[in-house]
XYZ file of C-alpha atoms in Angstrom:
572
model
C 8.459 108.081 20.927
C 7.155 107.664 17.241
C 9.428 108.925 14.573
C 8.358 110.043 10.995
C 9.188 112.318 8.522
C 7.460 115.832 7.748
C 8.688 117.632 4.103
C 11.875 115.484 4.671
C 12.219 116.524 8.064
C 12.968 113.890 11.063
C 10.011 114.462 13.291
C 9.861 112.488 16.479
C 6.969 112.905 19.097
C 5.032 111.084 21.802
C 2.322 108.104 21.255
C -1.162 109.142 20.248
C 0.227 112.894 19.140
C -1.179 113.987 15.452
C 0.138 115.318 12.749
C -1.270 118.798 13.021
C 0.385 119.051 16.510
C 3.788 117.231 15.333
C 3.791 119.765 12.613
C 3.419 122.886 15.160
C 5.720 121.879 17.466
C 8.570 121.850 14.692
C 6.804 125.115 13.332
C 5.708 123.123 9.834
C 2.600 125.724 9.056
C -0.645 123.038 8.534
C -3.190 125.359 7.912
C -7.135 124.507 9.636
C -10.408 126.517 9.612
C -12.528 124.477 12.170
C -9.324 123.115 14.484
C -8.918 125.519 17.671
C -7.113 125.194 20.701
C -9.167 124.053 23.818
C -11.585 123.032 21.380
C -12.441 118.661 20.341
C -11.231 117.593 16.838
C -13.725 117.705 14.911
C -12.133 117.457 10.889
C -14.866 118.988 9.578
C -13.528 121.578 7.377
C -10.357 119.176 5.818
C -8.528 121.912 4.936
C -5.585 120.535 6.688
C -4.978 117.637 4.646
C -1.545 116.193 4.404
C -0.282 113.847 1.337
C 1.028 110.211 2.943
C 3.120 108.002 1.101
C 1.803 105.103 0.159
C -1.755 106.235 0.657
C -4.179 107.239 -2.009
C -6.336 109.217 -0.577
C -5.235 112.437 1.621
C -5.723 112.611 5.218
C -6.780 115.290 7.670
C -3.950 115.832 9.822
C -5.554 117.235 13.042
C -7.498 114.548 13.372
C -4.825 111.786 12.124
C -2.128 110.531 14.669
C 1.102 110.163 13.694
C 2.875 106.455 12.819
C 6.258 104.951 13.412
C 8.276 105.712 9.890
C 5.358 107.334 8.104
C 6.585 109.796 4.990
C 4.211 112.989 5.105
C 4.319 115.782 2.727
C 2.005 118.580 3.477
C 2.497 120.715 0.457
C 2.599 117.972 -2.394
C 0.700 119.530 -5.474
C -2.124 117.091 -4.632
C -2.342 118.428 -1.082
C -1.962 122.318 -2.773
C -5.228 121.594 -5.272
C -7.254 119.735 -2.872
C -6.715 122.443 -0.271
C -7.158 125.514 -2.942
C -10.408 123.522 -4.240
C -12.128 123.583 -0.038
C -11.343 127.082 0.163
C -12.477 127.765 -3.098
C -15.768 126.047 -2.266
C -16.244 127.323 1.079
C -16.091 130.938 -0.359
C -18.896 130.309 -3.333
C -21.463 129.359 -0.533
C -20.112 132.463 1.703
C -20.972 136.097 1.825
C -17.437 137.724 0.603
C -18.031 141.226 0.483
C -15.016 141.376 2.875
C -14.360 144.932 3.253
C -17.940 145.223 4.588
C -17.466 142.267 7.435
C -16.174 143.733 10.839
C -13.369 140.804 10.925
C -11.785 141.915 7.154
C -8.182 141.398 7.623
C -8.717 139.374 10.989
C -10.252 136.852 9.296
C -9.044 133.160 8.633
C -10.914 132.577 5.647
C -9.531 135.406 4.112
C -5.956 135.216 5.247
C -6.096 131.519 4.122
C -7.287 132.213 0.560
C -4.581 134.931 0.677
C -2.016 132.307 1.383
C -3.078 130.125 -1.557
C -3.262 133.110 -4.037
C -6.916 133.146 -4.561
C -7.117 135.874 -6.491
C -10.735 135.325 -8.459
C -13.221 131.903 -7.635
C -13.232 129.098 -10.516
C -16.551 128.117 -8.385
C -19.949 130.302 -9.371
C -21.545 131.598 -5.899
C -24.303 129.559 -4.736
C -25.013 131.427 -1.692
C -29.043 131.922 -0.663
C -29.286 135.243 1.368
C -30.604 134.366 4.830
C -31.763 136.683 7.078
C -29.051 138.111 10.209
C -30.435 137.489 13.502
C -29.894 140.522 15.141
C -32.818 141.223 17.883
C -30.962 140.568 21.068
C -28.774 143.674 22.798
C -25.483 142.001 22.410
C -24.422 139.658 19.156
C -25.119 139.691 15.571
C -25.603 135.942 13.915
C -24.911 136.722 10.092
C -25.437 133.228 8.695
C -24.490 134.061 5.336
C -20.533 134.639 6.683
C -21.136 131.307 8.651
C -18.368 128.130 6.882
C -19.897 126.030 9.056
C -16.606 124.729 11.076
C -18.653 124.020 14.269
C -16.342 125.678 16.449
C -19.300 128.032 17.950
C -20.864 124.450 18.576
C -18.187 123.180 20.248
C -17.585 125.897 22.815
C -21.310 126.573 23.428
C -22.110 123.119 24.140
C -18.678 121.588 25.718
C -17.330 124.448 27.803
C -20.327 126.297 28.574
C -23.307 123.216 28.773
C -25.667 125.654 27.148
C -25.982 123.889 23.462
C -27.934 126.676 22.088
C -26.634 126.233 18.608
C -26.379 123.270 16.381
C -26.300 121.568 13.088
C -29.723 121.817 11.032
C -30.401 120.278 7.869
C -28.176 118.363 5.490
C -25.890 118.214 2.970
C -25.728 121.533 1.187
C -28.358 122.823 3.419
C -26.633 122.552 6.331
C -27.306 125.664 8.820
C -25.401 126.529 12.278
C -28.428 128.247 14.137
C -30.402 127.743 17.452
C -32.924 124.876 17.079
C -35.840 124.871 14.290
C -33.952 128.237 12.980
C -34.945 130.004 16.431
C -33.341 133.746 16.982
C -31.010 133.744 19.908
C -33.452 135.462 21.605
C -36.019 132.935 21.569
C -33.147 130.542 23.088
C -31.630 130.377 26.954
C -28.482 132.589 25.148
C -26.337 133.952 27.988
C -24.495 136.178 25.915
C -21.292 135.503 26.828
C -19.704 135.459 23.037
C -17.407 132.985 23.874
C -19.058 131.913 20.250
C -18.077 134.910 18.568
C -14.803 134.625 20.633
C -13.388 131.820 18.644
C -15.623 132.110 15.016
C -12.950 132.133 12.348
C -14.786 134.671 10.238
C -17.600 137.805 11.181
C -20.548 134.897 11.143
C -21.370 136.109 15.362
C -20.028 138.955 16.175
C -20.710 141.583 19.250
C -22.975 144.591 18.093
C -20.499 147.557 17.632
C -21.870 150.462 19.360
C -18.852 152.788 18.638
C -20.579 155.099 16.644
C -23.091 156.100 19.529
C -19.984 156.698 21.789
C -18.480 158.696 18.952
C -21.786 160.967 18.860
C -21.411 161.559 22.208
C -17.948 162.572 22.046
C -19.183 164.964 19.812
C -21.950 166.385 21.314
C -21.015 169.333 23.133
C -24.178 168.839 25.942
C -22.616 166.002 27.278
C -20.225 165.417 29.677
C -18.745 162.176 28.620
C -16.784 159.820 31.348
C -15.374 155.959 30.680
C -14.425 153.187 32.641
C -12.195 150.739 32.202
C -12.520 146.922 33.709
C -9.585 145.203 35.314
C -8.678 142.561 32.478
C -8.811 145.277 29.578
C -5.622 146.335 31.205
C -3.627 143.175 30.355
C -5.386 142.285 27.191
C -5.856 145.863 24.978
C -2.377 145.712 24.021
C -3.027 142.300 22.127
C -5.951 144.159 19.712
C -2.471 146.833 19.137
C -0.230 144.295 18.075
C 1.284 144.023 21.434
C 2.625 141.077 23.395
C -0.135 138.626 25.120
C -0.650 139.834 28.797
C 1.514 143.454 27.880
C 0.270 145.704 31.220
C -1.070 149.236 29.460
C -3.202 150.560 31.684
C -1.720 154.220 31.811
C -1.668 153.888 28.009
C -5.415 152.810 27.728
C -5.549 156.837 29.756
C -4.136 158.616 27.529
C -5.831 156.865 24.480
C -8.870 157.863 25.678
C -8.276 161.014 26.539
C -6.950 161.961 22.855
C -10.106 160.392 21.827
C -11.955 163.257 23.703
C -13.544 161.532 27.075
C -14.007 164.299 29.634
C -13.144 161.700 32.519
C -11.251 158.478 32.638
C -12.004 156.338 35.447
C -11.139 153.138 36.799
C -13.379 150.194 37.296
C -11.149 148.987 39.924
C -12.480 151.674 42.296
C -16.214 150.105 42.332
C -14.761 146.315 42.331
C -13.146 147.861 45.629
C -16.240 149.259 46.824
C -17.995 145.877 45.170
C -15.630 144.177 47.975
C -16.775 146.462 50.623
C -20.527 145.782 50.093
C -20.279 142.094 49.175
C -17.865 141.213 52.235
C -19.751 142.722 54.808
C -23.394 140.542 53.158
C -21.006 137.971 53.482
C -20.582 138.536 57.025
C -24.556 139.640 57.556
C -25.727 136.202 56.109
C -23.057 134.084 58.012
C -23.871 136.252 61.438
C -27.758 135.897 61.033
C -28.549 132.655 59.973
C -28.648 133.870 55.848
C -29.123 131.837 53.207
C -25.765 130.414 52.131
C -23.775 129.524 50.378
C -23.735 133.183 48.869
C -22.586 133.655 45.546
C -20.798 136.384 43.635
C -23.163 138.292 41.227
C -20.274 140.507 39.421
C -20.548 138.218 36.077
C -23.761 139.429 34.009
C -22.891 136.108 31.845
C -23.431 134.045 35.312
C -26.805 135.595 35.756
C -28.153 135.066 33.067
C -27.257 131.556 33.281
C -28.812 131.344 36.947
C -32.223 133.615 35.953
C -32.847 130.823 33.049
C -31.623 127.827 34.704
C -31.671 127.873 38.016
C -34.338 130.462 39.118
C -34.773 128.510 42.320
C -31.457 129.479 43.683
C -30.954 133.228 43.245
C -31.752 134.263 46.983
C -28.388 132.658 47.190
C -26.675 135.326 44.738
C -25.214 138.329 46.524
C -27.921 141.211 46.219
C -24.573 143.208 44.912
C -24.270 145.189 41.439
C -21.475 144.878 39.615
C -18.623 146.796 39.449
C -19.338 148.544 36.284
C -22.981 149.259 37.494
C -22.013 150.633 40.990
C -20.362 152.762 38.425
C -23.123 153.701 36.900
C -24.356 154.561 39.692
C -22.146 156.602 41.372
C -21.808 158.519 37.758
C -25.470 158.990 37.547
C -25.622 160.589 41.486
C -22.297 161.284 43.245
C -20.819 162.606 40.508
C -22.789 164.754 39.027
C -22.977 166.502 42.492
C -19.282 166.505 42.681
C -18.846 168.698 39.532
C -22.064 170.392 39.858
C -23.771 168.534 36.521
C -27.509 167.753 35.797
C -26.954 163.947 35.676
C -28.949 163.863 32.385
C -25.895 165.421 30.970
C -23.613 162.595 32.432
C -22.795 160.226 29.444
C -20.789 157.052 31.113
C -19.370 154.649 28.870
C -17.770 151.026 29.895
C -14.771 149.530 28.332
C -15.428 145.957 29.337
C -13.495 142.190 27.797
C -17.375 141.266 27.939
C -20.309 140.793 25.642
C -23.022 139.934 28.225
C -22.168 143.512 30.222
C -23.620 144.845 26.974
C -26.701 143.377 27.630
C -26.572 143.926 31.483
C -26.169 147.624 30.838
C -29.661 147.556 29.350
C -31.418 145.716 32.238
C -34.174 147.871 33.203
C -33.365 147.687 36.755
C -29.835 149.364 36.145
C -31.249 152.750 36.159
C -30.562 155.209 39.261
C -33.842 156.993 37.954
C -35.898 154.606 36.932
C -35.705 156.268 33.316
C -31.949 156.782 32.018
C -29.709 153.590 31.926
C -27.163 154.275 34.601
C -24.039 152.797 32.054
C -25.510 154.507 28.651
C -23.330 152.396 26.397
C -20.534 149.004 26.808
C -17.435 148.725 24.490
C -15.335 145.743 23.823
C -11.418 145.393 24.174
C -11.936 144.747 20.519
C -14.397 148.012 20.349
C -11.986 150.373 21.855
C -9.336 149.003 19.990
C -11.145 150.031 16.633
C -11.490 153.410 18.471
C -7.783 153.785 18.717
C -6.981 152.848 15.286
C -9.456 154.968 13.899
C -7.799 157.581 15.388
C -4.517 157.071 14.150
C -3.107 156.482 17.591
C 0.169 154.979 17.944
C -0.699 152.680 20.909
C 3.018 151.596 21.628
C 4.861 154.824 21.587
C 1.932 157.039 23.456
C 3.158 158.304 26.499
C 1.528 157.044 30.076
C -1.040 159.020 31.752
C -3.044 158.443 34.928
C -6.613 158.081 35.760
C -9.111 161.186 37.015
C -10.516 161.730 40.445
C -12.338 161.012 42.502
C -12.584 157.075 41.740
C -8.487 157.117 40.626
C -7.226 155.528 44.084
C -7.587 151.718 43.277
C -5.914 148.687 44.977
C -4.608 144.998 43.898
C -7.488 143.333 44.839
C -9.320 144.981 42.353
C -6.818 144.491 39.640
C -7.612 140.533 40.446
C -10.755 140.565 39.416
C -10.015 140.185 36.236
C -8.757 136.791 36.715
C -10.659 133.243 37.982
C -10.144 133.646 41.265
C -9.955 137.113 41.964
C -13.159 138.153 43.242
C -12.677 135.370 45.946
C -9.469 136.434 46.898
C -9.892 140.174 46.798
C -13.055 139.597 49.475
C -11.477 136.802 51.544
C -8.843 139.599 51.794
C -11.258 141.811 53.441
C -13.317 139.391 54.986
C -10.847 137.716 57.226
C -9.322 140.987 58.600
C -13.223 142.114 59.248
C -13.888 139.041 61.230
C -10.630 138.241 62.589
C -9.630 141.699 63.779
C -5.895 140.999 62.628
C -3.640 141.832 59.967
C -3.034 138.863 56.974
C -0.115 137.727 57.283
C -0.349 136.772 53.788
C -2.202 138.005 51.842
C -1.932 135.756 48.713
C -4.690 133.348 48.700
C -3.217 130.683 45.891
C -5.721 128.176 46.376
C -8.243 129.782 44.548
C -5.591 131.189 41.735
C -5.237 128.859 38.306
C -7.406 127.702 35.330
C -8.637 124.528 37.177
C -11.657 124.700 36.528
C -13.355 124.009 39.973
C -11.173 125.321 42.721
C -11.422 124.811 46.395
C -10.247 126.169 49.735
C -10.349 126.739 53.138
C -10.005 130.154 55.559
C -10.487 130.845 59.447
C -13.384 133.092 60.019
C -13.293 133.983 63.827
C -12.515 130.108 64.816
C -14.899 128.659 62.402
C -13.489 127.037 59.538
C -14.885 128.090 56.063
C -15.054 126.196 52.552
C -15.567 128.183 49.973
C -15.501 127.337 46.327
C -14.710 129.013 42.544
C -15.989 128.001 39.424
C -15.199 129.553 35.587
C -16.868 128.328 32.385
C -20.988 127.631 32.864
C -20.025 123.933 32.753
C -18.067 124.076 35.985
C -21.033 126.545 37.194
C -23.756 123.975 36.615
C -22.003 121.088 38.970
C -21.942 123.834 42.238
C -25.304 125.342 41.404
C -26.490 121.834 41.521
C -25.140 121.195 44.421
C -26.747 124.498 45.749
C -29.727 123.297 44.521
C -29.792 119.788 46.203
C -28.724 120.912 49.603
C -25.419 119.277 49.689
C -23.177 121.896 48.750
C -20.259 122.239 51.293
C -19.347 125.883 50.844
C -20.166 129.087 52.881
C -18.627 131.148 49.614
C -18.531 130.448 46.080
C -17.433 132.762 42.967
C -18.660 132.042 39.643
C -17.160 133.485 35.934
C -18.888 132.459 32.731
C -15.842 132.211 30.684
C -12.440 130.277 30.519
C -10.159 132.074 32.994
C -12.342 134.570 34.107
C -13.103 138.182 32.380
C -9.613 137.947 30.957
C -11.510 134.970 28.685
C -14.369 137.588 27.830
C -16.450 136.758 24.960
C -15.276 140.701 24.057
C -11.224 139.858 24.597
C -9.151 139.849 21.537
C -9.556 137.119 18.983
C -7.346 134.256 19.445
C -7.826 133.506 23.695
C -6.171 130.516 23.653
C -5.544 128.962 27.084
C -1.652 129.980 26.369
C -3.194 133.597 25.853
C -5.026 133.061 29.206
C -2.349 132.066 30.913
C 0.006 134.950 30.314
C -3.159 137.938 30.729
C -3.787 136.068 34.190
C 0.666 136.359 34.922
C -0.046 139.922 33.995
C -3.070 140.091 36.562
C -1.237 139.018 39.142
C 1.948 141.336 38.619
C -0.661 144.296 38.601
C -1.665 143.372 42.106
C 1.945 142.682 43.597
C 3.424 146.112 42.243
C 0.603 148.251 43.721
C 1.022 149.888 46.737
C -2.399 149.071 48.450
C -3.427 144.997 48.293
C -6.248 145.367 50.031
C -9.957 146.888 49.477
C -11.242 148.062 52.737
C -7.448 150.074 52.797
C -8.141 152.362 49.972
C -8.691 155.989 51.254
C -11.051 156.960 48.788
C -13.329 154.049 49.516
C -13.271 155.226 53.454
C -13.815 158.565 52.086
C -16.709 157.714 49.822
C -18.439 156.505 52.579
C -18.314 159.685 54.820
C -19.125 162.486 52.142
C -21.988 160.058 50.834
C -22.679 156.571 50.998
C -22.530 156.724 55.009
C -22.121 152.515 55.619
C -21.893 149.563 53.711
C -25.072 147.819 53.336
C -26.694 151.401 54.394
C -29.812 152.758 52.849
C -27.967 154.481 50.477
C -25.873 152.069 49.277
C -28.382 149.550 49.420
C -30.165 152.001 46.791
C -27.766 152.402 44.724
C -25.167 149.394 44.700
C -27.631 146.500 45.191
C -30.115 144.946 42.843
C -32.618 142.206 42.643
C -32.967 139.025 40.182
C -36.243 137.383 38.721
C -36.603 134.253 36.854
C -36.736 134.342 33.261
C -37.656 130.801 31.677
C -38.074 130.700 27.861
């Protein structure tokens, strides 16, 4: 143990441990722009600087480790100027029309100048108006909010291998952007907005499309219905000044029914009937000599990722939409018939924790008719979350409400799909009583469950025993698809999630997802699943139902119209 004083306080904390994190685990406030959880050191902004006696110069503290009998005063008036000057600079070379910026009053920067009572700049702006990069479907690059901490960097490149941005040009011309100044577009982007996920100010942010869905609302042609994904369930309640990992799903219901949706559905219904399709392809490819391994197509992020990179192995991706397009689907055909509707009047709107669903709402082969996008417009957590305040809603007192028929009947498998994991378990749930012809006798597949970030594990399938494999974060996804891609992979299965932790990590999830944050939506996950009374996919009645008044059999002609899609390569 080293032991040191903080502000006069005795401090004592393991070898190697910095200041910063000495400091926050005896709750001394250090503040940091570019220093994030999960994230390397990188001491680039050196706002944290801490005064150390006997030193002369100050020293960044999250990047600093901690000495035996070291004196450290973080709020010396040296430290206090030094640390008013940085902000003070940062914000002459920054675009601070902050009532205009979609993260004023969630924003770092501004909370931080708050703290140190900037009240008007001694600095004369500087800033050179750039153009925003704004041509892609899904996030908004507004370089002129951009501080330059590197934290988009540092997740694009370290946790998802992709490296589309860096650092251009030097000194005071020093740019974040995609190489030679490149629009996202023009770069192999995923669009997960795990970027925009942990920017400290509104320099990449997800396009906010809540004024279409408020036109629609208002529009008295349409009939407007909304889904809502598994993780938004465990994570909405954070953008509401709830507890991490508070369970509000029959609150998200009645928020969006005061907001005026005609229909409130679940997504968990189509990741049931996703389970029913992509269990029993599972069981066609293993049966026939397919090509395996097979993997999970239910992450738009992942395919994205696969369609630029690895274009060679998507006859190994399950031929399966996702659960918010069999949605789309099913709104845009069954449904319409159901309540006697011309589908063009059918307005369906997604509430996902994703930014990439955005743009896979917009793929042209996500269209029942070949004209009209079958999922006409994607929300955030963070979206529907500006919804409800808009409104005036008082998220924590509204009273509970359940979700509409037909697609109401959901089960805990689906609820799992919001976490790493999930998908995996939720089909191995089916798959083995399909095969098998017996009942689990558990059900609980832990194996697969955690934040590792490669997980393994092994299930009887009628005698033969199977490997099958799950991945999260595009840097865990590029060791298996290489693998895949070599002809040595050992798995007959394999699930794949672009971000941290699975959808409860979405790019769209409420800012600050810390792995802590993770942790406690992916609890909440979990809970979901034990407390409902169905655990299982292939037992929910409506599914079995579904498939009698319409879809007739999984892997059918029907459903093979509607639920099942196709991939094509798409090098830059």
């Amino acid at each position: 143990m080293v032991n040191f004083k903080i502000n006069n306080i005795d401090v004592s904390v393991e070898e190697n441990t910095t200041i910063l994190q000495a400091a926050r685990k005896y709750h001394i406030d250090i503040p940091t722009l570019c220093n994030y959880p999960d994230l390397e050191i990188k001491s680039d902004c050196r706002v944290c600087v801490v005064e150390i006696e006997g030193q002369k110069r100050l020293f960044t503290s999250c990047s600093t480790v901690a000495r035996e009998g070291m004196v450290i005063n973080t709020n010396s008036p040296k430290v206090l100027n030094a640390r008013k000057t940085i902000i003070e600079l940062i914000l002459a070379n920054h675009d601070a029309n902050c009532t205009a910026c979609p993260k004023n009053l969630n924003c770092e920067l501004q909370t931080l100048a708050n703290k140190l009572g900037i009240d008007k700049n001694r600095f004369p702006t500087v800033l050179e108006v750039k153009p925003i990069d704004d041509k892609n479907p899904v996030l908004v690059r507004n370089i002129n909010r951009c501080i330059k901490c590197g934290r988009c960097i540092d997740v694009c490149k370290n946790i998802q291998a992709m490296s589309v941005l860096d650092i251009m040009g030097r000194s005071k011309d020093i740019e974040i952007t995609p190489a030679y100044g490149k629009y996202l577009t023009d770069e192999f982007c995923t669009y997960c907005g795990q970027c925009s996920s942990v920017c400290p100010v509104g320099a990449i942010i997800e396009k906010d499309d809540t004024d279409q869905v408020w036109e629609a609302l208002n529009n008295p042609h349409l009939h407007v219905v909304v889904q809502v994904a598994p993780a938004v369930r465990v994570s909405l309640g954070e953008e509401l000044g709830m507890e991490p990992g508070s369970i509000v799903t029959d609150k998200i219901v009645a928020a969006l029914n005061y907001l005026g949706f005609d229909a409130v559905y679940d997504t968990d219904f189509t990741a049931d009937l996703t389970i029913i399709e992509e269990g029993n392809e599972l069981i066609h490819r293993v049966t026939n000599n397919g090509v395996l391994p097979m993997i999970t197509s239910c992450c738009p992020g992942w395919i994205n990722f696969a369609e630029q990179k690895y274009p060679d192995i998507l006859d190994h991706i399950s031929s399966c939409k996702s659960p918010q397009q069999m949605f789309g689907a099913l709104a845009k055909s069954y449904y319409p018939e159901k309540i006697k509707k011309d589908p063009k009047d059918i307005f369906v709107v997604s509430i996902m924790p994703c930014t990439a669903k955005k743009y896979e709402a917009k793929r042209a082969e996500m269209s029942v008719d070949n004209v009209n996008p079958d999922v006409d417009v994607v929300l955030t957590t963070r979206e529907l979350g500006k919804m409800i305040k808009q409104m005036g809603i008082n998220f924590d007192s509204i009273k509970g409400e359940e979700f509409d028929k037909p697609f109401g009947i959901t089960t805990g498998a689906a609820a799992i799909f919001g976490a790493t994991g999930g998908v995996m378990e939720a089909a191995l749930r089916t798959v083995y009583e399909v095969v098998n012809k017996e009942e689990l006798k558990d059900i609980n597949f832990t194996d697969v469950r955690g934040t590792k970030g490669l997980k393994e594990a092994e299930v009887d399938l009628g005698g033969t025993k199977v490997k099958v494999a799950v991945a999260h974060t595009l840097a865990n996804a590029k060791i298996v698809c290489d693998q895949v891609r070599e002809g040595t992979s050992p798995y007959t299965f394999i699930e794949i999630m672009t971000c941290p932790g699975g959808c409860i990590g979405g790019g769209g999830q409420p800012y600050g997802t810390t792995s802590e944050v993770r942790e406690k939506r992916i609890e909440a996950v979990y809970q979901v699943d034990e407390d409902m009374s169905i655990r299982k996919s292939h037992d929910n009645p409506d599914i079995k139902a579904l498939y009698d008044d319409y879809l007739e059999k999984p892997l059918g002609e029907k459903s093979h119209k509607l639920l099942h899609t196709h991939y094509k390569a798409r090098n830059k």
